[in-house]
Amino acid sequence: MMNLSGKEIKVRKVGNSEGIILPKELIAGNKSYRIYSDEEGVLTLIPDRKSVFDNPKFSKKDFAIPSDEGPTISESELND
């Protein structure tokens, strides 16, 4: 990862919008990002990645947090 600490990036007009151009070394193959801003106007870009929770090969019970008493089985699982 390249160090961009303190580097100035200017806002440019792109069609009817304004945008910024990021160095290609910073992108590292990601094509989509989610953008967040805080109350001070600090922008944070987070690569948009698929969640493991959306993967159909995993069931919801794969991610269950076991209780102190051991694993629990719901009535619907008993009938499967």
PDB file of N, CA, C and O in Angstrom:
ATOM      1  N   MET A   1       0.857  -1.179   0.000  1.00  0.00           N
ATOM      2  CA  MET A   1       0.000   0.000   0.000  1.00  0.00           C
ATOM      3  C   MET A   1       0.895   1.231   0.000  1.00  0.00           C
ATOM      4  O   MET A   1       1.816   1.321   0.787  1.00  0.00           O
ATOM      5  N   MET A   2       0.595   2.149  -0.867  1.00  0.00           N
ATOM      6  CA  MET A   2       1.408   3.354  -0.914  1.00  0.00           C
ATOM      7  C   MET A   2       0.968   4.344   0.156  1.00  0.00           C
ATOM      8  O   MET A   2      -0.188   4.384   0.543  1.00  0.00           O
ATOM      9  N   ASN A   3       1.914   5.122   0.641  1.00  0.00           N
ATOM     10  CA  ASN A   3       1.637   6.106   1.677  1.00  0.00           C
ATOM     11  C   ASN A   3       1.201   7.405   1.020  1.00  0.00           C
ATOM     12  O   ASN A   3       1.979   8.047   0.324  1.00  0.00           O
ATOM     13  N   LEU A   4      -0.053   7.792   1.228  1.00  0.00           N
ATOM     14  CA  LEU A   4      -0.584   9.038   0.671  1.00  0.00           C
ATOM     15  C   LEU A   4      -0.787  10.086   1.755  1.00  0.00           C
ATOM     16  O   LEU A   4      -1.480  11.061   1.556  1.00  0.00           O
ATOM     17  N   SER A   5      -0.184   9.882   2.891  1.00  0.00           N
ATOM     18  CA  SER A   5      -0.359  10.777   4.017  1.00  0.00           C
ATOM     19  C   SER A   5      -0.037  12.217   3.615  1.00  0.00           C
ATOM     20  O   SER A   5       1.074  12.517   3.198  1.00  0.00           O
ATOM     21  N   GLY A   6      -1.020  13.088   3.721  1.00  0.00           N
ATOM     22  CA  GLY A   6      -0.813  14.500   3.432  1.00  0.00           C
ATOM     23  C   GLY A   6      -0.835  14.869   1.964  1.00  0.00           C
ATOM     24  O   GLY A   6      -0.706  16.032   1.608  1.00  0.00           O
ATOM     25  N   LYS A   7      -0.993  13.901   1.058  1.00  0.00           N
ATOM     26  CA  LYS A   7      -1.013  14.203  -0.376  1.00  0.00           C
ATOM     27  C   LYS A   7      -2.315  14.919  -0.733  1.00  0.00           C
ATOM     28  O   LYS A   7      -3.388  14.544  -0.285  1.00  0.00           O
ATOM     29  N   GLU A   8      -2.199  15.945  -1.523  1.00  0.00           N
ATOM     30  CA  GLU A   8      -3.367  16.721  -1.927  1.00  0.00           C
ATOM     31  C   GLU A   8      -3.974  16.127  -3.194  1.00  0.00           C
ATOM     32  O   GLU A   8      -3.281  15.846  -4.162  1.00  0.00           O
ATOM     33  N   ILE A   9      -5.289  15.894  -3.151  1.00  0.00           N
ATOM     34  CA  ILE A   9      -6.031  15.415  -4.316  1.00  0.00           C
ATOM     35  C   ILE A   9      -7.116  16.453  -4.584  1.00  0.00           C
ATOM     36  O   ILE A   9      -7.874  16.818  -3.692  1.00  0.00           O
ATOM     37  N   LYS A  10      -7.174  16.931  -5.808  1.00  0.00           N
ATOM     38  CA  LYS A  10      -8.102  18.012  -6.142  1.00  0.00           C
ATOM     39  C   LYS A  10      -9.422  17.484  -6.679  1.00  0.00           C
ATOM     40  O   LYS A  10      -9.477  16.436  -7.310  1.00  0.00           O
ATOM     41  N   VAL A  11     -10.489  18.225  -6.415  1.00  0.00           N
ATOM     42  CA  VAL A  11     -11.813  17.925  -6.941  1.00  0.00           C
ATOM     43  C   VAL A  11     -11.864  18.451  -8.373  1.00  0.00           C
ATOM     44  O   VAL A  11     -11.398  19.554  -8.668  1.00  0.00           O
ATOM     45  N   ARG A  12     -12.416  17.640  -9.278  1.00  0.00           N
ATOM     46  CA  ARG A  12     -12.516  18.027 -10.691  1.00  0.00           C
ATOM     47  C   ARG A  12     -13.948  17.869 -11.181  1.00  0.00           C
ATOM     48  O   ARG A  12     -14.690  17.036 -10.681  1.00  0.00           O
ATOM     49  N   LYS A  13     -14.296  18.638 -12.170  1.00  0.00           N
ATOM     50  CA  LYS A  13     -15.618  18.541 -12.782  1.00  0.00           C
ATOM     51  C   LYS A  13     -15.627  17.338 -13.720  1.00  0.00           C
ATOM     52  O   LYS A  13     -14.754  17.181 -14.562  1.00  0.00           O
ATOM     53  N   VAL A  14     -16.628  16.463 -13.543  1.00  0.00           N
ATOM     54  CA  VAL A  14     -16.793  15.287 -14.390  1.00  0.00           C
ATOM     55  C   VAL A  14     -18.255  15.273 -14.832  1.00  0.00           C
ATOM     56  O   VAL A  14     -19.136  14.882 -14.074  1.00  0.00           O
ATOM     57  N   GLY A  15     -18.505  15.727 -16.050  1.00  0.00           N
ATOM     58  CA  GLY A  15     -19.884  15.854 -16.522  1.00  0.00           C
ATOM     59  C   GLY A  15     -20.621  16.869 -15.683  1.00  0.00           C
ATOM     60  O   GLY A  15     -20.164  17.997 -15.502  1.00  0.00           O
ATOM     61  N   ASN A  16     -21.758  16.471 -15.115  1.00  0.00           N
ATOM     62  CA  ASN A  16     -22.548  17.358 -14.254  1.00  0.00           C
ATOM     63  C   ASN A  16     -22.203  17.172 -12.780  1.00  0.00           C
ATOM     64  O   ASN A  16     -22.876  17.707 -11.914  1.00  0.00           O
ATOM     65  N   SER A  17     -21.171  16.372 -12.510  1.00  0.00           N
ATOM     66  CA  SER A  17     -20.792  16.083 -11.129  1.00  0.00           C
ATOM     67  C   SER A  17     -19.378  16.570 -10.854  1.00  0.00           C
ATOM     68  O   SER A  17     -18.696  17.061 -11.743  1.00  0.00           O
ATOM     69  N   GLU A  18     -18.979  16.426  -9.614  1.00  0.00           N
ATOM     70  CA  GLU A  18     -17.598  16.673  -9.241  1.00  0.00           C
ATOM     71  C   GLU A  18     -17.019  15.372  -8.739  1.00  0.00           C
ATOM     72  O   GLU A  18     -17.723  14.559  -8.124  1.00  0.00           O
ATOM     73  N   GLY A  19     -15.746  15.143  -8.981  1.00  0.00           N
ATOM     74  CA  GLY A  19     -15.135  13.894  -8.559  1.00  0.00           C
ATOM     75  C   GLY A  19     -13.672  14.090  -8.236  1.00  0.00           C
ATOM     76  O   GLY A  19     -13.101  15.159  -8.441  1.00  0.00           O
ATOM     77  N   ILE A  20     -13.088  13.039  -7.703  1.00  0.00           N
ATOM     78  CA  ILE A  20     -11.663  13.053  -7.439  1.00  0.00           C
ATOM     79  C   ILE A  20     -11.032  11.895  -8.202  1.00  0.00           C
ATOM     80  O   ILE A  20     -11.666  10.872  -8.429  1.00  0.00           O
ATOM     81  N   ILE A  21      -9.799  12.068  -8.596  1.00  0.00           N
ATOM     82  CA  ILE A  21      -9.050  11.030  -9.280  1.00  0.00           C
ATOM     83  C   ILE A  21      -8.088  10.434  -8.260  1.00  0.00           C
ATOM     84  O   ILE A  21      -7.296  11.143  -7.646  1.00  0.00           O
ATOM     85  N   LEU A  22      -8.184   9.124  -8.075  1.00  0.00           N
ATOM     86  CA  LEU A  22      -7.320   8.438  -7.120  1.00  0.00           C
ATOM     87  C   LEU A  22      -6.176   7.752  -7.856  1.00  0.00           C
ATOM     88  O   LEU A  22      -6.372   7.225  -8.944  1.00  0.00           O
ATOM     89  N   PRO A  23      -4.980   7.747  -7.273  1.00  0.00           N
ATOM     90  CA  PRO A  23      -3.858   7.045  -7.898  1.00  0.00           C
ATOM     91  C   PRO A  23      -4.190   5.563  -8.076  1.00  0.00           C
ATOM     92  O   PRO A  23      -4.789   4.936  -7.210  1.00  0.00           O
ATOM     93  N   LYS A  24      -3.818   4.993  -9.237  1.00  0.00           N
ATOM     94  CA  LYS A  24      -4.172   3.596  -9.513  1.00  0.00           C
ATOM     95  C   LYS A  24      -3.557   2.640  -8.501  1.00  0.00           C
ATOM     96  O   LYS A  24      -4.116   1.587  -8.238  1.00  0.00           O
ATOM     97  N   GLU A  25      -2.430   2.985  -7.904  1.00  0.00           N
ATOM     98  CA  GLU A  25      -1.810   2.125  -6.895  1.00  0.00           C
ATOM     99  C   GLU A  25      -2.693   2.008  -5.648  1.00  0.00           C
ATOM    100  O   GLU A  25      -2.639   1.027  -4.924  1.00  0.00           O
ATOM    101  N   LEU A  26      -3.497   3.006  -5.407  1.00  0.00           N
ATOM    102  CA  LEU A  26      -4.369   3.009  -4.244  1.00  0.00           C
ATOM    103  C   LEU A  26      -5.579   2.095  -4.447  1.00  0.00           C
ATOM    104  O   LEU A  26      -6.062   1.473  -3.513  1.00  0.00           O
ATOM    105  N   ILE A  27      -6.029   1.958  -5.670  1.00  0.00           N
ATOM    106  CA  ILE A  27      -7.239   1.195  -5.972  1.00  0.00           C
ATOM    107  C   ILE A  27      -7.019  -0.308  -5.819  1.00  0.00           C
ATOM    108  O   ILE A  27      -7.883  -1.021  -5.348  1.00  0.00           O
ATOM    109  N   ALA A  28      -5.880  -0.824  -6.200  1.00  0.00           N
ATOM    110  CA  ALA A  28      -5.512  -2.243  -6.031  1.00  0.00           C
ATOM    111  C   ALA A  28      -6.571  -3.206  -6.549  1.00  0.00           C
ATOM    112  O   ALA A  28      -6.914  -4.180  -5.896  1.00  0.00           O
ATOM    113  N   GLY A  29      -7.138  -2.937  -7.722  1.00  0.00           N
ATOM    114  CA  GLY A  29      -8.068  -3.873  -8.345  1.00  0.00           C
ATOM    115  C   GLY A  29      -9.526  -3.721  -7.947  1.00  0.00           C
ATOM    116  O   GLY A  29     -10.383  -4.358  -8.522  1.00  0.00           O
ATOM    117  N   ASN A  30      -9.826  -2.900  -6.963  1.00  0.00           N
ATOM    118  CA  ASN A  30     -11.222  -2.703  -6.558  1.00  0.00           C
ATOM    119  C   ASN A  30     -11.891  -1.722  -7.507  1.00  0.00           C
ATOM    120  O   ASN A  30     -11.329  -0.691  -7.835  1.00  0.00           O
ATOM    121  N   LYS A  31     -13.112  -2.056  -7.930  1.00  0.00           N
ATOM    122  CA  LYS A  31     -13.838  -1.200  -8.874  1.00  0.00           C
ATOM    123  C   LYS A  31     -14.999  -0.459  -8.229  1.00  0.00           C
ATOM    124  O   LYS A  31     -15.519   0.479  -8.789  1.00  0.00           O
ATOM    125  N   SER A  32     -15.398  -0.888  -7.044  1.00  0.00           N
ATOM    126  CA  SER A  32     -16.557  -0.292  -6.392  1.00  0.00           C
ATOM    127  C   SER A  32     -16.245  -0.055  -4.912  1.00  0.00           C
ATOM    128  O   SER A  32     -15.635  -0.908  -4.259  1.00  0.00           O
ATOM    129  N   TYR A  33     -16.667   1.096  -4.413  1.00  0.00           N
ATOM    130  CA  TYR A  33     -16.422   1.474  -3.020  1.00  0.00           C
ATOM    131  C   TYR A  33     -17.687   2.015  -2.395  1.00  0.00           C
ATOM    132  O   TYR A  33     -18.553   2.557  -3.071  1.00  0.00           O
ATOM    133  N   ARG A  34     -17.786   1.904  -1.087  1.00  0.00           N
ATOM    134  CA  ARG A  34     -18.820   2.595  -0.316  1.00  0.00           C
ATOM    135  C   ARG A  34     -18.125   3.796   0.320  1.00  0.00           C
ATOM    136  O   ARG A  34     -16.991   3.692   0.774  1.00  0.00           O
ATOM    137  N   ILE A  35     -18.814   4.925   0.327  1.00  0.00           N
ATOM    138  CA  ILE A  35     -18.221   6.143   0.874  1.00  0.00           C
ATOM    139  C   ILE A  35     -19.005   6.579   2.109  1.00  0.00           C
ATOM    140  O   ILE A  35     -20.232   6.502   2.139  1.00  0.00           O
ATOM    141  N   TYR A  36     -18.274   6.978   3.114  1.00  0.00           N
ATOM    142  CA  TYR A  36     -18.860   7.445   4.368  1.00  0.00           C
ATOM    143  C   TYR A  36     -18.209   8.778   4.718  1.00  0.00           C
ATOM    144  O   TYR A  36     -17.042   9.002   4.420  1.00  0.00           O
ATOM    145  N   SER A  37     -18.974   9.656   5.349  1.00  0.00           N
ATOM    146  CA  SER A  37     -18.403  10.908   5.844  1.00  0.00           C
ATOM    147  C   SER A  37     -18.821  11.084   7.294  1.00  0.00           C
ATOM    148  O   SER A  37     -19.916  10.692   7.691  1.00  0.00           O
ATOM    149  N   ASP A  38     -17.921  11.675   8.076  1.00  0.00           N
ATOM    150  CA  ASP A  38     -18.251  11.906   9.478  1.00  0.00           C
ATOM    151  C   ASP A  38     -18.676  13.358   9.661  1.00  0.00           C
ATOM    152  O   ASP A  38     -18.756  14.124   8.706  1.00  0.00           O
ATOM    153  N   GLU A  39     -18.947  13.729  10.901  1.00  0.00           N
ATOM    154  CA  GLU A  39     -19.449  15.079  11.185  1.00  0.00           C
ATOM    155  C   GLU A  39     -18.429  16.168  10.888  1.00  0.00           C
ATOM    156  O   GLU A  39     -18.778  17.335  10.755  1.00  0.00           O
ATOM    157  N   GLU A  40     -17.159  15.806  10.766  1.00  0.00           N
ATOM    158  CA  GLU A  40     -16.121  16.791  10.447  1.00  0.00           C
ATOM    159  C   GLU A  40     -15.827  16.859   8.950  1.00  0.00           C
ATOM    160  O   GLU A  40     -14.945  17.583   8.515  1.00  0.00           O
ATOM    161  N   GLY A  41     -16.545  16.054   8.151  1.00  0.00           N
ATOM    162  CA  GLY A  41     -16.348  16.069   6.708  1.00  0.00           C
ATOM    163  C   GLY A  41     -15.255  15.126   6.221  1.00  0.00           C
ATOM    164  O   GLY A  41     -14.884  15.161   5.058  1.00  0.00           O
ATOM    165  N   VAL A  42     -14.739  14.261   7.097  1.00  0.00           N
ATOM    166  CA  VAL A  42     -13.717  13.298   6.704  1.00  0.00           C
ATOM    167  C   VAL A  42     -14.393  12.200   5.888  1.00  0.00           C
ATOM    168  O   VAL A  42     -15.392  11.618   6.308  1.00  0.00           O
ATOM    169  N   LEU A  43     -13.862  11.937   4.694  1.00  0.00           N
ATOM    170  CA  LEU A  43     -14.407  10.899   3.827  1.00  0.00           C
ATOM    171  C   LEU A  43     -13.624   9.611   3.993  1.00  0.00           C
ATOM    172  O   LEU A  43     -12.400   9.624   4.070  1.00  0.00           O
ATOM    173  N   THR A  44     -14.340   8.500   4.044  1.00  0.00           N
ATOM    174  CA  THR A  44     -13.722   7.181   4.150  1.00  0.00           C
ATOM    175  C   THR A  44     -14.256   6.322   3.018  1.00  0.00           C
ATOM    176  O   THR A  44     -15.470   6.218   2.837  1.00  0.00           O
ATOM    177  N   LEU A  45     -13.364   5.728   2.237  1.00  0.00           N
ATOM    178  CA  LEU A  45     -13.746   4.816   1.165  1.00  0.00           C
ATOM    179  C   LEU A  45     -13.451   3.393   1.611  1.00  0.00           C
ATOM    180  O   LEU A  45     -12.343   3.093   2.043  1.00  0.00           O
ATOM    181  N   ILE A  46     -14.446   2.518   1.488  1.00  0.00           N
ATOM    182  CA  ILE A  46     -14.275   1.117   1.859  1.00  0.00           C
ATOM    183  C   ILE A  46     -14.600   0.270   0.631  1.00  0.00           C
ATOM    184  O   ILE A  46     -15.675   0.431   0.038  1.00  0.00           O
ATOM    185  N   PRO A  47     -13.673  -0.622   0.227  1.00  0.00           N
ATOM    186  CA  PRO A  47     -13.954  -1.465  -0.941  1.00  0.00           C
ATOM    187  C   PRO A  47     -15.264  -2.227  -0.752  1.00  0.00           C
ATOM    188  O   PRO A  47     -15.539  -2.759   0.314  1.00  0.00           O
ATOM    189  N   ASP A  48     -16.076  -2.236  -1.798  1.00  0.00           N
ATOM    190  CA  ASP A  48     -17.361  -2.926  -1.774  1.00  0.00           C
ATOM    191  C   ASP A  48     -17.107  -4.394  -2.094  1.00  0.00           C
ATOM    192  O   ASP A  48     -16.776  -4.751  -3.212  1.00  0.00           O
ATOM    193  N   ARG A  49     -17.211  -5.242  -1.081  1.00  0.00           N
ATOM    194  CA  ARG A  49     -16.957  -6.670  -1.251  1.00  0.00           C
ATOM    195  C   ARG A  49     -18.202  -7.446  -0.858  1.00  0.00           C
ATOM    196  O   ARG A  49     -18.966  -7.022   0.000  1.00  0.00           O
ATOM    197  N   LYS A  50     -18.349  -8.598  -1.453  1.00  0.00           N
ATOM    198  CA  LYS A  50     -19.475  -9.455  -1.100  1.00  0.00           C
ATOM    199  C   LYS A  50     -19.285  -9.985   0.314  1.00  0.00           C
ATOM    200  O   LYS A  50     -18.179 -10.306   0.723  1.00  0.00           O
ATOM    201  N   SER A  51     -20.361 -10.083   1.031  1.00  0.00           N
ATOM    202  CA  SER A  51     -20.335 -10.582   2.396  1.00  0.00           C
ATOM    203  C   SER A  51     -20.397 -12.100   2.388  1.00  0.00           C
ATOM    204  O   SER A  51     -21.120 -12.702   1.598  1.00  0.00           O
ATOM    205  N   VAL A  52     -19.654 -12.717   3.276  1.00  0.00           N
ATOM    206  CA  VAL A  52     -19.710 -14.169   3.415  1.00  0.00           C
ATOM    207  C   VAL A  52     -21.122 -14.610   3.819  1.00  0.00           C
ATOM    208  O   VAL A  52     -21.551 -15.715   3.512  1.00  0.00           O
ATOM    209  N   PHE A  53     -21.878 -13.732   4.455  1.00  0.00           N
ATOM    210  CA  PHE A  53     -23.232 -14.050   4.875  1.00  0.00           C
ATOM    211  C   PHE A  53     -24.194 -14.161   3.698  1.00  0.00           C
ATOM    212  O   PHE A  53     -25.268 -14.729   3.817  1.00  0.00           O
ATOM    213  N   ASP A  54     -23.813 -13.601   2.535  1.00  0.00           N
ATOM    214  CA  ASP A  54     -24.656 -13.684   1.342  1.00  0.00           C
ATOM    215  C   ASP A  54     -24.350 -14.919   0.496  1.00  0.00           C
ATOM    216  O   ASP A  54     -25.010 -15.163  -0.499  1.00  0.00           O
ATOM    217  N   ASN A  55     -23.354 -15.694   0.880  1.00  0.00           N
ATOM    218  CA  ASN A  55     -22.950 -16.865   0.117  1.00  0.00           C
ATOM    219  C   ASN A  55     -23.927 -18.013   0.380  1.00  0.00           C
ATOM    220  O   ASN A  55     -24.061 -18.472   1.510  1.00  0.00           O
ATOM    221  N   PRO A  56     -24.613 -18.516  -0.656  1.00  0.00           N
ATOM    222  CA  PRO A  56     -25.622 -19.553  -0.442  1.00  0.00           C
ATOM    223  C   PRO A  56     -25.056 -20.897   0.026  1.00  0.00           C
ATOM    224  O   PRO A  56     -25.795 -21.730   0.527  1.00  0.00           O
ATOM    225  N   LYS A  57     -23.748 -21.125  -0.113  1.00  0.00           N
ATOM    226  CA  LYS A  57     -23.207 -22.413   0.330  1.00  0.00           C
ATOM    227  C   LYS A  57     -23.093 -22.503   1.856  1.00  0.00           C
ATOM    228  O   LYS A  57     -22.866 -23.569   2.387  1.00  0.00           O
ATOM    229  N   PHE A  58     -23.261 -21.395   2.553  1.00  0.00           N
ATOM    230  CA  PHE A  58     -23.269 -21.392   4.014  1.00  0.00           C
ATOM    231  C   PHE A  58     -24.697 -21.244   4.500  1.00  0.00           C
ATOM    232  O   PHE A  58     -25.487 -20.518   3.922  1.00  0.00           O
ATOM    233  N   SER A  59     -25.037 -21.925   5.566  1.00  0.00           N
ATOM    234  CA  SER A  59     -26.358 -21.732   6.150  1.00  0.00           C
ATOM    235  C   SER A  59     -26.213 -20.786   7.341  1.00  0.00           C
ATOM    236  O   SER A  59     -25.112 -20.598   7.867  1.00  0.00           O
ATOM    237  N   LYS A  60     -27.308 -20.224   7.757  1.00  0.00           N
ATOM    238  CA  LYS A  60     -27.265 -19.279   8.880  1.00  0.00           C
ATOM    239  C   LYS A  60     -26.726 -19.931  10.142  1.00  0.00           C
ATOM    240  O   LYS A  60     -26.091 -19.299  10.957  1.00  0.00           O
ATOM    241  N   LYS A  61     -26.964 -21.232  10.318  1.00  0.00           N
ATOM    242  CA  LYS A  61     -26.493 -21.886  11.536  1.00  0.00           C
ATOM    243  C   LYS A  61     -24.974 -22.023  11.563  1.00  0.00           C
ATOM    244  O   LYS A  61     -24.385 -22.219  12.609  1.00  0.00           O
ATOM    245  N   ASP A  62     -24.299 -21.895  10.395  1.00  0.00           N
ATOM    246  CA  ASP A  62     -22.835 -21.924  10.369  1.00  0.00           C
ATOM    247  C   ASP A  62     -22.246 -20.743  11.132  1.00  0.00           C
ATOM    248  O   ASP A  62     -21.093 -20.783  11.547  1.00  0.00           O
ATOM    249  N   PHE A  63     -23.025 -19.678  11.291  1.00  0.00           N
ATOM    250  CA  PHE A  63     -22.529 -18.464  11.925  1.00  0.00           C
ATOM    251  C   PHE A  63     -23.133 -18.241  13.310  1.00  0.00           C
ATOM    252  O   PHE A  63     -22.958 -17.197  13.905  1.00  0.00           O
ATOM    253  N   ALA A  64     -23.835 -19.242  13.828  1.00  0.00           N
ATOM    254  CA  ALA A  64     -24.468 -19.108  15.137  1.00  0.00           C
ATOM    255  C   ALA A  64     -23.408 -19.085  16.228  1.00  0.00           C
ATOM    256  O   ALA A  64     -22.398 -19.763  16.152  1.00  0.00           O
ATOM    257  N   ILE A  65     -23.658 -18.278  17.247  1.00  0.00           N
ATOM    258  CA  ILE A  65     -22.761 -18.209  18.392  1.00  0.00           C
ATOM    259  C   ILE A  65     -23.237 -19.240  19.407  1.00  0.00           C
ATOM    260  O   ILE A  65     -24.377 -19.180  19.867  1.00  0.00           O
ATOM    261  N   PRO A  66     -22.397 -20.217  19.734  1.00  0.00           N
ATOM    262  CA  PRO A  66     -22.842 -21.242  20.678  1.00  0.00           C
ATOM    263  C   PRO A  66     -23.078 -20.655  22.069  1.00  0.00           C
ATOM    264  O   PRO A  66     -22.399 -19.732  22.490  1.00  0.00           O
ATOM    265  N   SER A  67     -24.038 -21.220  22.758  1.00  0.00           N
ATOM    266  CA  SER A  67     -24.330 -20.749  24.114  1.00  0.00           C
ATOM    267  C   SER A  67     -23.354 -21.412  25.089  1.00  0.00           C
ATOM    268  O   SER A  67     -22.631 -22.336  24.743  1.00  0.00           O
ATOM    269  N   ASP A  68     -23.362 -20.949  26.326  1.00  0.00           N
ATOM    270  CA  ASP A  68     -22.495 -21.532  27.357  1.00  0.00           C
ATOM    271  C   ASP A  68     -22.876 -22.974  27.666  1.00  0.00           C
ATOM    272  O   ASP A  68     -22.077 -23.747  28.178  1.00  0.00           O
ATOM    273  N   GLU A  69     -24.122 -23.339  27.358  1.00  0.00           N
ATOM    274  CA  GLU A  69     -24.609 -24.677  27.664  1.00  0.00           C
ATOM    275  C   GLU A  69     -24.350 -25.651  26.522  1.00  0.00           C
ATOM    276  O   GLU A  69     -24.784 -26.785  26.570  1.00  0.00           O
ATOM    277  N   GLY A  70     -23.699 -25.216  25.480  1.00  0.00           N
ATOM    278  CA  GLY A  70     -23.455 -26.073  24.320  1.00  0.00           C
ATOM    279  C   GLY A  70     -24.349 -25.676  23.164  1.00  0.00           C
ATOM    280  O   GLY A  70     -25.158 -24.766  23.274  1.00  0.00           O
ATOM    281  N   PRO A  71     -24.216 -26.357  22.053  1.00  0.00           N
ATOM    282  CA  PRO A  71     -25.012 -25.985  20.877  1.00  0.00           C
ATOM    283  C   PRO A  71     -26.500 -26.234  21.112  1.00  0.00           C
ATOM    284  O   PRO A  71     -26.890 -27.136  21.855  1.00  0.00           O
ATOM    285  N   THR A  72     -27.303 -25.417  20.499  1.00  0.00           N
ATOM    286  CA  THR A  72     -28.750 -25.579  20.610  1.00  0.00           C
ATOM    287  C   THR A  72     -29.306 -25.984  19.254  1.00  0.00           C
ATOM    288  O   THR A  72     -28.764 -25.621  18.219  1.00  0.00           O
ATOM    289  N   ILE A  73     -30.371 -26.741  19.260  1.00  0.00           N
ATOM    290  CA  ILE A  73     -31.021 -27.188  18.036  1.00  0.00           C
ATOM    291  C   ILE A  73     -32.466 -26.723  18.106  1.00  0.00           C
ATOM    292  O   ILE A  73     -33.173 -26.995  19.085  1.00  0.00           O
ATOM    293  N   SER A  74     -32.887 -26.041  17.058  1.00  0.00           N
ATOM    294  CA  SER A  74     -34.272 -25.577  17.040  1.00  0.00           C
ATOM    295  C   SER A  74     -35.186 -26.720  16.621  1.00  0.00           C
ATOM    296  O   SER A  74     -34.757 -27.725  16.048  1.00  0.00           O
ATOM    297  N   GLU A  75     -36.459 -26.582  16.889  1.00  0.00           N
ATOM    298  CA  GLU A  75     -37.427 -27.629  16.556  1.00  0.00           C
ATOM    299  C   GLU A  75     -37.472 -27.878  15.053  1.00  0.00           C
ATOM    300  O   GLU A  75     -37.568 -29.011  14.610  1.00  0.00           O
ATOM    301  N   SER A  76     -37.334 -26.812  14.246  1.00  0.00           N
ATOM    302  CA  SER A  76     -37.357 -26.989  12.797  1.00  0.00           C
ATOM    303  C   SER A  76     -36.151 -27.788  12.315  1.00  0.00           C
ATOM    304  O   SER A  76     -36.254 -28.555  11.361  1.00  0.00           O
ATOM    305  N   GLU A  77     -35.003 -27.650  12.965  1.00  0.00           N
ATOM    306  CA  GLU A  77     -33.820 -28.437  12.579  1.00  0.00           C
ATOM    307  C   GLU A  77     -34.006 -29.912  12.914  1.00  0.00           C
ATOM    308  O   GLU A  77     -33.490 -30.785  12.222  1.00  0.00           O
ATOM    309  N   LEU A  78     -34.734 -30.212  13.986  1.00  0.00           N
ATOM    310  CA  LEU A  78     -34.987 -31.596  14.359  1.00  0.00           C
ATOM    311  C   LEU A  78     -35.853 -32.302  13.320  1.00  0.00           C
ATOM    312  O   LEU A  78     -35.751 -33.504  13.110  1.00  0.00           O
ATOM    313  N   ASN A  79     -36.710 -31.528  12.659  1.00  0.00           N
ATOM    314  CA  ASN A  79     -37.634 -32.103  11.680  1.00  0.00           C
ATOM    315  C   ASN A  79     -37.029 -32.190  10.284  1.00  0.00           C
ATOM    316  O   ASN A  79     -37.670 -32.692   9.384  1.00  0.00           O
ATOM    317  N   ASP A  80     -35.811 -31.709  10.087  1.00  0.00           N
ATOM    318  CA  ASP A  80     -35.163 -31.750   8.752  1.00  0.00           C
ATOM    319  C   ASP A  80     -34.700 -33.139   8.397  1.00  0.00           C
ATOM    320  O   ASP A  80     -34.311 -33.939   9.129  1.00  0.00           O
TER     321      ASP A  80
END
